[in-house]
């Protein structure tokens, strides 16, 4: 699955043993300014079998910058919600071992805003 190709939910669920539980706009994640930065998205995938997931992302520590006085967008977030209730925060790059029933929760960063209000 990639963000640049935006895999259709039906294809994702057909190819991998996962269920897409949420795919929504990450409200207010874009930076402020005369022209507000774009919002990121939220994806929640429940794994139906034991698997290893790899993550390669950007802007999890340094927010997307604004231009000409625009505000920065929010940074990305990724975590695993294990079926036993524990939460494992993931960095922008790495791997996680997932068991059936675990959920990977991904929030992509928002874009930086442009111009002063």
Short mmCIF file of N, CA, C and O in Angstrom, two decimals:
data_model
loop_
_atom_site.label_atom_id
_atom_site.label_comp_id
_atom_site.label_asym_id
_atom_site.label_seq_id
_atom_site.Cartn_x
_atom_site.Cartn_y
_atom_site.Cartn_z
N UNK A 1 0.85 -1.17 0.00
CA UNK A 1 0.00 0.00 0.00
C UNK A 1 0.89 1.23 0.00
O UNK A 1 1.85 1.30 0.75
N UNK A 2 0.56 2.17 -0.82
CA UNK A 2 1.30 3.42 -0.81
C UNK A 2 0.34 4.59 -0.77
O UNK A 2 -0.82 4.47 -1.16
N UNK A 3 0.82 5.71 -0.28
CA UNK A 3 0.00 6.90 -0.26
C UNK A 3 -0.03 7.54 -1.65
O UNK A 3 -1.02 8.14 -2.04
N UNK A 4 1.06 7.41 -2.39
CA UNK A 4 1.11 8.05 -3.70
C UNK A 4 0.18 7.38 -4.71
O UNK A 4 -0.34 8.01 -5.60
N UNK A 5 -0.05 6.10 -4.58
CA UNK A 5 -0.95 5.40 -5.51
C UNK A 5 -2.35 5.26 -4.94
O UNK A 5 -3.27 4.89 -5.63
N UNK A 6 -2.51 5.51 -3.65
CA UNK A 6 -3.80 5.47 -2.97
C UNK A 6 -4.60 4.21 -3.33
O UNK A 6 -5.63 4.26 -4.00
N UNK A 7 -4.11 3.08 -2.89
CA UNK A 7 -4.70 1.78 -3.20
C UNK A 7 -6.19 1.75 -2.83
O UNK A 7 -6.57 2.10 -1.72
N UNK A 8 -7.03 1.31 -3.76
CA UNK A 8 -8.46 1.18 -3.50
C UNK A 8 -8.70 0.17 -2.38
O UNK A 8 -8.02 -0.87 -2.30
N UNK A 9 -9.67 0.45 -1.48
CA UNK A 9 -9.94 -0.48 -0.38
C UNK A 9 -10.22 -1.90 -0.84
O UNK A 9 -9.76 -2.86 -0.22
N UNK A 10 -10.97 -2.06 -1.94
CA UNK A 10 -11.31 -3.40 -2.42
C UNK A 10 -10.07 -4.16 -2.86
O UNK A 10 -9.95 -5.37 -2.60
N UNK A 11 -9.13 -3.48 -3.50
CA UNK A 11 -7.89 -4.12 -3.94
C UNK A 11 -7.03 -4.48 -2.73
O UNK A 11 -6.48 -5.57 -2.64
N UNK A 12 -6.93 -3.55 -1.79
CA UNK A 12 -6.15 -3.77 -0.58
C UNK A 12 -6.65 -5.01 0.17
O UNK A 12 -5.86 -5.89 0.53
N UNK A 13 -7.96 -5.10 0.37
CA UNK A 13 -8.53 -6.22 1.10
C UNK A 13 -8.48 -7.52 0.30
O UNK A 13 -8.45 -8.61 0.88
N UNK A 14 -8.47 -7.43 -1.02
CA UNK A 14 -8.36 -8.63 -1.87
C UNK A 14 -6.94 -9.20 -1.84
O UNK A 14 -6.75 -10.40 -1.79
N UNK A 15 -5.95 -8.32 -1.86
CA UNK A 15 -4.55 -8.75 -1.94
C UNK A 15 -3.93 -9.13 -0.60
O UNK A 15 -2.99 -9.91 -0.55
N UNK A 16 -4.41 -8.53 0.48
CA UNK A 16 -3.80 -8.74 1.78
C UNK A 16 -4.85 -9.15 2.80
O UNK A 16 -6.01 -8.75 2.69
N UNK A 17 -4.46 -9.91 3.83
CA UNK A 17 -5.42 -10.31 4.87
C UNK A 17 -5.63 -9.18 5.88
O UNK A 17 -5.22 -9.25 7.04
N UNK A 18 -6.25 -8.08 5.40
CA UNK A 18 -6.54 -6.92 6.24
C UNK A 18 -7.96 -6.45 5.96
O UNK A 18 -8.56 -6.77 4.94
N UNK A 19 -8.50 -5.68 6.91
CA UNK A 19 -9.78 -5.02 6.72
C UNK A 19 -9.57 -3.53 6.98
O UNK A 19 -9.07 -3.15 8.04
N UNK A 20 -9.94 -2.71 6.03
CA UNK A 20 -9.83 -1.27 6.17
C UNK A 20 -11.00 -0.80 7.03
O UNK A 20 -12.15 -0.85 6.60
N UNK A 21 -10.71 -0.37 8.25
CA UNK A 21 -11.77 0.02 9.17
C UNK A 21 -12.07 1.51 9.12
O UNK A 21 -13.16 1.93 9.48
N UNK A 22 -11.08 2.30 8.69
CA UNK A 22 -11.31 3.75 8.55
C UNK A 22 -10.40 4.30 7.47
O UNK A 22 -9.24 3.94 7.38
N UNK A 23 -10.96 5.18 6.68
CA UNK A 23 -10.19 5.95 5.69
C UNK A 23 -10.90 7.29 5.61
O UNK A 23 -11.96 7.41 5.00
N UNK A 24 -10.35 8.29 6.30
CA UNK A 24 -11.03 9.57 6.42
C UNK A 24 -10.05 10.73 6.34
O UNK A 24 -8.84 10.54 6.41
N UNK A 25 -10.60 11.91 6.22
CA UNK A 25 -9.78 13.12 6.20
C UNK A 25 -9.36 13.45 7.63
O UNK A 25 -10.17 13.38 8.56
N UNK A 26 -8.10 13.80 7.80
CA UNK A 26 -7.58 14.21 9.10
C UNK A 26 -7.86 15.71 9.26
O UNK A 26 -7.08 16.56 8.84
N UNK A 27 -9.00 16.02 9.82
CA UNK A 27 -9.47 17.40 9.92
C UNK A 27 -8.47 18.30 10.62
O UNK A 27 -7.84 17.90 11.60
N UNK A 28 -8.32 19.52 10.11
CA UNK A 28 -7.49 20.57 10.71
C UNK A 28 -6.01 20.20 10.82
O UNK A 28 -5.32 20.72 11.69
N UNK A 29 -5.53 19.32 9.97
CA UNK A 29 -4.11 18.95 10.02
C UNK A 29 -3.25 19.84 9.12
O UNK A 29 -2.03 19.83 9.23
N UNK A 30 -3.87 20.60 8.24
CA UNK A 30 -3.14 21.53 7.38
C UNK A 30 -2.78 22.80 8.13
O UNK A 30 -3.51 23.24 9.02
N UNK A 31 -1.65 23.40 7.78
CA UNK A 31 -1.20 24.63 8.43
C UNK A 31 -2.08 25.82 8.06
O UNK A 31 -2.68 25.86 6.99
N UNK A 32 -2.14 26.79 8.96
CA UNK A 32 -2.95 27.98 8.74
C UNK A 32 -2.27 28.95 7.79
O UNK A 32 -1.09 28.84 7.49
N UNK A 33 -3.03 29.93 7.34
CA UNK A 33 -2.51 30.97 6.47
C UNK A 33 -3.61 31.50 5.57
O UNK A 33 -4.77 31.10 5.67
N UNK A 34 -3.25 32.42 4.70
CA UNK A 34 -4.22 32.95 3.74
C UNK A 34 -4.81 31.80 2.92
O UNK A 34 -6.00 31.77 2.62
N UNK A 35 -3.96 30.86 2.56
CA UNK A 35 -4.39 29.62 1.89
C UNK A 35 -3.97 28.47 2.79
O UNK A 35 -2.78 28.17 2.91
N UNK A 36 -4.94 27.86 3.43
CA UNK A 36 -4.67 26.78 4.39
C UNK A 36 -4.06 25.57 3.69
O UNK A 36 -4.43 25.25 2.56
N UNK A 37 -3.11 24.92 4.37
CA UNK A 37 -2.52 23.70 3.84
C UNK A 37 -3.53 22.56 3.80
O UNK A 37 -4.50 22.55 4.54
N UNK A 38 -3.30 21.62 2.91
CA UNK A 38 -4.21 20.49 2.76
C UNK A 38 -4.19 19.57 3.96
O UNK A 38 -3.18 19.44 4.66
N UNK A 39 -5.31 18.92 4.21
CA UNK A 39 -5.42 17.97 5.31
C UNK A 39 -4.82 16.63 4.92
O UNK A 39 -4.86 16.23 3.76
N UNK A 40 -4.28 15.94 5.91
CA UNK A 40 -3.82 14.58 5.72
C UNK A 40 -5.01 13.62 5.80
O UNK A 40 -6.17 14.04 5.79
N UNK A 41 -4.71 12.34 5.86
CA UNK A 41 -5.76 11.33 5.97
C UNK A 41 -5.48 10.42 7.17
O UNK A 41 -4.36 10.38 7.69
N UNK A 42 -6.51 9.72 7.58
CA UNK A 42 -6.40 8.71 8.65
C UNK A 42 -6.78 7.38 8.03
O UNK A 42 -7.80 7.26 7.35
N UNK A 43 -5.93 6.38 8.29
CA UNK A 43 -6.24 5.00 7.87
C UNK A 43 -6.07 4.09 9.08
O UNK A 43 -5.10 4.19 9.80
N UNK A 44 -7.04 3.19 9.22
CA UNK A 44 -6.96 2.17 10.27
C UNK A 44 -7.17 0.82 9.58
O UNK A 44 -8.21 0.59 8.97
N UNK A 45 -6.16 -0.04 9.70
CA UNK A 45 -6.21 -1.36 9.09
C UNK A 45 -6.16 -2.43 10.18
O UNK A 45 -5.24 -2.44 11.00
N UNK A 46 -7.15 -3.32 10.17
CA UNK A 46 -7.13 -4.46 11.10
C UNK A 46 -6.52 -5.64 10.37
O UNK A 46 -6.93 -5.99 9.26
N UNK A 47 -5.54 -6.26 11.00
CA UNK A 47 -4.87 -7.41 10.41
C UNK A 47 -5.61 -8.68 10.78
O UNK A 47 -5.96 -8.89 11.94
N UNK A 48 -5.86 -9.52 9.79
CA UNK A 48 -6.63 -10.74 9.98
C UNK A 48 -5.74 -11.96 10.17
O UNK A 48 -6.22 -13.03 10.52
N UNK A 49 -4.44 -11.80 9.91
CA UNK A 49 -3.43 -12.85 10.12
C UNK A 49 -2.19 -12.21 10.71
O UNK A 49 -2.00 -10.99 10.61
N UNK A 50 -1.32 -13.02 11.28
CA UNK A 50 -0.04 -12.51 11.77
C UNK A 50 0.79 -12.06 10.58
O UNK A 50 0.89 -12.78 9.57
N UNK A 51 1.35 -10.85 10.68
CA UNK A 51 2.15 -10.29 9.59
C UNK A 51 3.19 -9.34 10.16
O UNK A 51 3.12 -8.95 11.33
N UNK A 52 4.10 -8.94 9.30
CA UNK A 52 5.04 -7.87 9.62
C UNK A 52 4.73 -6.72 8.68
O UNK A 52 4.61 -6.91 7.47
N UNK A 53 4.57 -5.52 9.24
CA UNK A 53 4.30 -4.32 8.44
C UNK A 53 5.55 -3.45 8.46
O UNK A 53 6.20 -3.30 9.49
N UNK A 54 5.87 -2.88 7.31
CA UNK A 54 6.98 -1.94 7.19
C UNK A 54 6.42 -0.56 6.89
O UNK A 54 5.47 -0.42 6.14
N UNK A 55 7.06 0.44 7.50
CA UNK A 55 6.60 1.81 7.32
C UNK A 55 7.76 2.66 6.82
O UNK A 55 8.88 2.58 7.34
N UNK A 56 7.50 3.43 5.79
CA UNK A 56 8.46 4.39 5.26
C UNK A 56 7.67 5.67 5.02
O UNK A 56 6.88 5.77 4.09
N UNK A 57 7.84 6.64 5.91
CA UNK A 57 7.02 7.85 5.88
C UNK A 57 7.91 9.08 6.09
O UNK A 57 9.10 8.98 6.37
N UNK A 58 7.30 10.24 5.97
CA UNK A 58 8.00 11.51 6.15
C UNK A 58 7.22 12.40 7.11
O UNK A 58 6.04 12.18 7.36
N UNK A 59 7.89 13.40 7.60
CA UNK A 59 7.30 14.45 8.44
C UNK A 59 6.62 13.91 9.69
O UNK A 59 5.54 14.35 10.06
N UNK A 60 7.29 12.97 10.36
CA UNK A 60 6.80 12.50 11.65
C UNK A 60 7.48 13.23 12.80
O UNK A 60 7.00 13.18 13.92
N UNK A 61 8.58 13.90 12.52
CA UNK A 61 9.27 14.68 13.55
C UNK A 61 9.31 16.15 13.21
O UNK A 61 9.11 17.00 14.06
N UNK A 62 9.57 16.47 11.96
CA UNK A 62 9.62 17.86 11.51
C UNK A 62 8.35 18.13 10.70
O UNK A 62 8.10 17.45 9.70
N UNK A 63 7.54 19.10 11.12
CA UNK A 63 6.28 19.34 10.40
C UNK A 63 6.51 19.93 9.02
O UNK A 63 7.51 20.61 8.78
N UNK A 64 5.60 19.69 8.10
CA UNK A 64 5.68 20.32 6.77
C UNK A 64 5.61 21.84 6.94
O UNK A 64 4.72 22.36 7.60
N UNK A 65 6.57 22.53 6.38
CA UNK A 65 6.68 23.97 6.61
C UNK A 65 5.67 24.76 5.80
O UNK A 65 5.22 24.33 4.74
N UNK A 66 5.32 25.93 6.33
CA UNK A 66 4.48 26.88 5.60
C UNK A 66 5.37 27.82 4.80
O UNK A 66 6.58 27.89 5.01
N UNK A 67 4.78 28.55 3.87
CA UNK A 67 5.52 29.45 3.00
C UNK A 67 4.93 30.86 3.11
O UNK A 67 3.71 31.02 3.23
N UNK A 68 5.79 31.86 3.05
CA UNK A 68 5.37 33.28 3.10
C UNK A 68 4.47 33.58 4.29
O UNK A 68 3.44 34.23 4.15
N UNK A 69 4.85 33.08 5.44
CA UNK A 69 4.09 33.35 6.67
C UNK A 69 3.02 32.34 6.99
O UNK A 69 2.35 32.45 8.02
N UNK A 70 2.84 31.34 6.16
CA UNK A 70 1.86 30.29 6.45
C UNK A 70 2.35 29.37 7.55
O UNK A 70 3.56 29.21 7.76
N UNK A 71 1.43 28.76 8.27
CA UNK A 71 1.78 27.87 9.38
C UNK A 71 2.15 26.47 8.91
O UNK A 71 1.79 26.04 7.81
N UNK A 72 2.87 25.79 9.76
CA UNK A 72 3.26 24.40 9.48
C UNK A 72 2.06 23.47 9.61
O UNK A 72 1.14 23.72 10.38
N UNK A 73 2.10 22.40 8.84
CA UNK A 73 1.09 21.35 8.98
C UNK A 73 1.42 20.45 10.17
O UNK A 73 2.52 20.51 10.72
N UNK A 74 0.49 19.63 10.57
CA UNK A 74 0.73 18.69 11.67
C UNK A 74 1.63 17.55 11.21
O UNK A 74 1.60 17.17 10.04
N UNK A 75 2.40 17.03 12.12
CA UNK A 75 3.26 15.89 11.80
C UNK A 75 2.44 14.61 11.69
O UNK A 75 1.32 14.52 12.21
N UNK A 76 3.01 13.62 11.03
CA UNK A 76 2.37 12.32 10.90
C UNK A 76 2.49 11.51 12.18
O UNK A 76 3.36 11.74 13.01
N UNK A 77 1.59 10.54 12.31
CA UNK A 77 1.55 9.67 13.49
C UNK A 77 1.28 8.26 13.00
O UNK A 77 0.45 8.05 12.11
N UNK A 78 1.96 7.29 13.60
CA UNK A 78 1.67 5.90 13.30
C UNK A 78 1.78 5.09 14.59
O UNK A 78 2.75 5.25 15.34
N UNK A 79 0.81 4.25 14.81
CA UNK A 79 0.84 3.41 16.01
C UNK A 79 0.16 2.08 15.73
O UNK A 79 -0.65 1.98 14.81
N UNK A 80 0.50 1.12 16.55
CA UNK A 80 -0.16 -0.18 16.50
C UNK A 80 -1.02 -0.29 17.76
O UNK A 80 -0.54 -0.05 18.87
N UNK A 81 -2.28 -0.62 17.55
CA UNK A 81 -3.19 -0.88 18.67
C UNK A 81 -3.34 -2.39 18.76
O UNK A 81 -4.04 -3.01 17.96
N UNK A 82 -2.60 -2.98 19.70
CA UNK A 82 -2.61 -4.44 19.84
C UNK A 82 -3.94 -4.90 20.43
O UNK A 82 -4.61 -4.17 21.18
N UNK A 83 -4.32 -6.10 20.10
CA UNK A 83 -5.61 -6.64 20.55
C UNK A 83 -5.69 -6.78 22.07
O UNK A 83 -6.78 -6.85 22.62
N UNK A 84 -4.53 -6.78 22.75
CA UNK A 84 -4.54 -6.85 24.22
C UNK A 84 -4.70 -5.47 24.86
O UNK A 84 -4.66 -5.33 26.08
N UNK A 85 -4.86 -4.41 24.04
CA UNK A 85 -5.08 -3.07 24.55
C UNK A 85 -3.83 -2.20 24.62
O UNK A 85 -3.93 -1.00 24.86
N UNK A 86 -2.66 -2.78 24.41
CA UNK A 86 -1.44 -1.98 24.45
C UNK A 86 -1.28 -1.19 23.15
O UNK A 86 -1.75 -1.61 22.09
N UNK A 87 -0.61 -0.06 23.26
CA UNK A 87 -0.34 0.82 22.12
C UNK A 87 1.17 0.86 21.90
O UNK A 87 1.93 1.05 22.85
N UNK A 88 1.58 0.68 20.67
CA UNK A 88 3.00 0.74 20.29
C UNK A 88 3.16 1.88 19.27
O UNK A 88 2.62 1.81 18.17
N UNK A 89 3.87 2.92 19.68
CA UNK A 89 4.12 4.04 18.76
C UNK A 89 5.23 3.64 17.80
O UNK A 89 6.21 3.01 18.20
N UNK A 90 5.06 4.00 16.53
CA UNK A 90 6.06 3.67 15.51
C UNK A 90 6.72 4.95 15.02
O UNK A 90 6.09 6.00 14.95
N UNK A 91 7.98 4.83 14.64
CA UNK A 91 8.68 5.96 14.04
C UNK A 91 8.32 6.02 12.56
O UNK A 91 7.58 5.19 12.05
N UNK A 92 8.86 7.01 11.87
CA UNK A 92 8.54 7.19 10.46
C UNK A 92 9.07 6.05 9.59
O UNK A 92 8.55 5.80 8.51
N UNK A 93 10.10 5.37 10.05
CA UNK A 93 10.63 4.23 9.31
C UNK A 93 10.83 3.07 10.28
O UNK A 93 11.29 3.26 11.39
N UNK A 94 10.45 1.90 9.84
CA UNK A 94 10.64 0.74 10.70
C UNK A 94 9.65 -0.36 10.38
O UNK A 94 8.95 -0.32 9.37
N UNK A 95 9.62 -1.33 11.27
CA UNK A 95 8.73 -2.48 11.11
C UNK A 95 8.02 -2.76 12.42
O UNK A 95 8.48 -2.39 13.49
N UNK A 96 6.88 -3.43 12.28
CA UNK A 96 6.14 -3.88 13.46
C UNK A 96 5.59 -5.27 13.19
O UNK A 96 5.12 -5.55 12.09
N UNK A 97 5.67 -6.12 14.18
CA UNK A 97 5.08 -7.45 14.08
C UNK A 97 3.64 -7.32 14.58
O UNK A 97 3.38 -6.82 15.66
N UNK A 98 2.72 -7.76 13.74
CA UNK A 98 1.30 -7.65 14.04
C UNK A 98 0.67 -9.03 14.12
O UNK A 98 1.00 -9.92 13.33
N UNK A 99 -0.21 -9.19 15.08
CA UNK A 99 -0.95 -10.43 15.22
C UNK A 99 -2.38 -10.22 14.75
O UNK A 99 -2.86 -9.08 14.68
N UNK A 100 -3.05 -11.29 14.43
CA UNK A 100 -4.45 -11.19 14.01
C UNK A 100 -5.23 -10.41 15.05
O UNK A 100 -5.12 -10.67 16.25
N UNK A 101 -5.98 -9.41 14.60
CA UNK A 101 -6.77 -8.57 15.50
C UNK A 101 -6.12 -7.23 15.80
O UNK A 101 -6.79 -6.31 16.25
N UNK A 102 -4.81 -7.11 15.57
CA UNK A 102 -4.12 -5.84 15.80
C UNK A 102 -4.52 -4.83 14.73
O UNK A 102 -4.86 -5.20 13.60
N UNK A 103 -4.46 -3.56 15.08
CA UNK A 103 -4.80 -2.48 14.16
C UNK A 103 -3.59 -1.56 14.00
O UNK A 103 -2.96 -1.20 14.99
N UNK A 104 -3.28 -1.20 12.76
CA UNK A 104 -2.28 -0.18 12.52
C UNK A 104 -3.04 1.10 12.20
O UNK A 104 -3.97 1.10 11.39
N UNK A 105 -2.70 2.16 12.90
CA UNK A 105 -3.38 3.45 12.79
C UNK A 105 -2.37 4.44 12.22
O UNK A 105 -1.33 4.70 12.84
N UNK A 106 -2.67 4.98 11.04
CA UNK A 106 -1.76 5.89 10.34
C UNK A 106 -2.47 7.22 10.14
O UNK A 106 -3.59 7.26 9.63
N UNK A 107 -1.81 8.31 10.55
CA UNK A 107 -2.28 9.66 10.27
C UNK A 107 -1.20 10.35 9.46
O UNK A 107 -0.09 10.56 9.96
N UNK A 108 -1.51 10.70 8.21
CA UNK A 108 -0.51 11.35 7.38
C UNK A 108 -0.42 12.82 7.74
O UNK A 108 -1.40 13.41 8.25
N UNK A 109 0.73 13.45 7.51
CA UNK A 109 0.88 14.86 7.87
C UNK A 109 -0.01 15.76 7.01
O UNK A 109 -0.38 15.39 5.88
N UNK A 110 -0.33 16.92 7.55
CA UNK A 110 -1.03 17.94 6.77
C UNK A 110 -0.02 18.81 6.04
O UNK A 110 1.16 18.85 6.39
N UNK A 111 -0.46 19.49 5.02
CA UNK A 111 0.41 20.37 4.26
C UNK A 111 0.61 21.71 4.95
O UNK A 111 -0.22 22.15 5.75
N UNK A 112 1.71 22.37 4.65
CA UNK A 112 1.97 23.70 5.18
C UNK A 112 1.07 24.73 4.50
O UNK A 112 0.71 24.58 3.34
N UNK A 113 0.71 25.77 5.25
CA UNK A 113 -0.13 26.83 4.70
C UNK A 113 0.70 27.85 3.91
O UNK A 113 1.93 27.85 3.96
N UNK A 114 0.00 28.74 3.22
CA UNK A 114 0.67 29.77 2.41
C UNK A 114 0.12 31.15 2.75
O UNK A 114 -1.10 31.35 2.76
N UNK A 115 1.01 32.07 3.03
CA UNK A 115 0.64 33.46 3.24
C UNK A 115 0.10 33.76 4.62
O UNK A 115 -0.44 32.89 5.29
N UNK A 116 0.25 35.02 5.01
CA UNK A 116 -0.29 35.47 6.30
C UNK A 116 -1.78 35.74 6.17
O UNK A 116 -2.26 36.13 5.13
N UNK A 117 -2.49 35.51 7.27
CA UNK A 117 -3.94 35.82 7.28
C UNK A 117 -4.19 37.29 7.15
O UNK A 117 -3.54 38.14 7.56
#
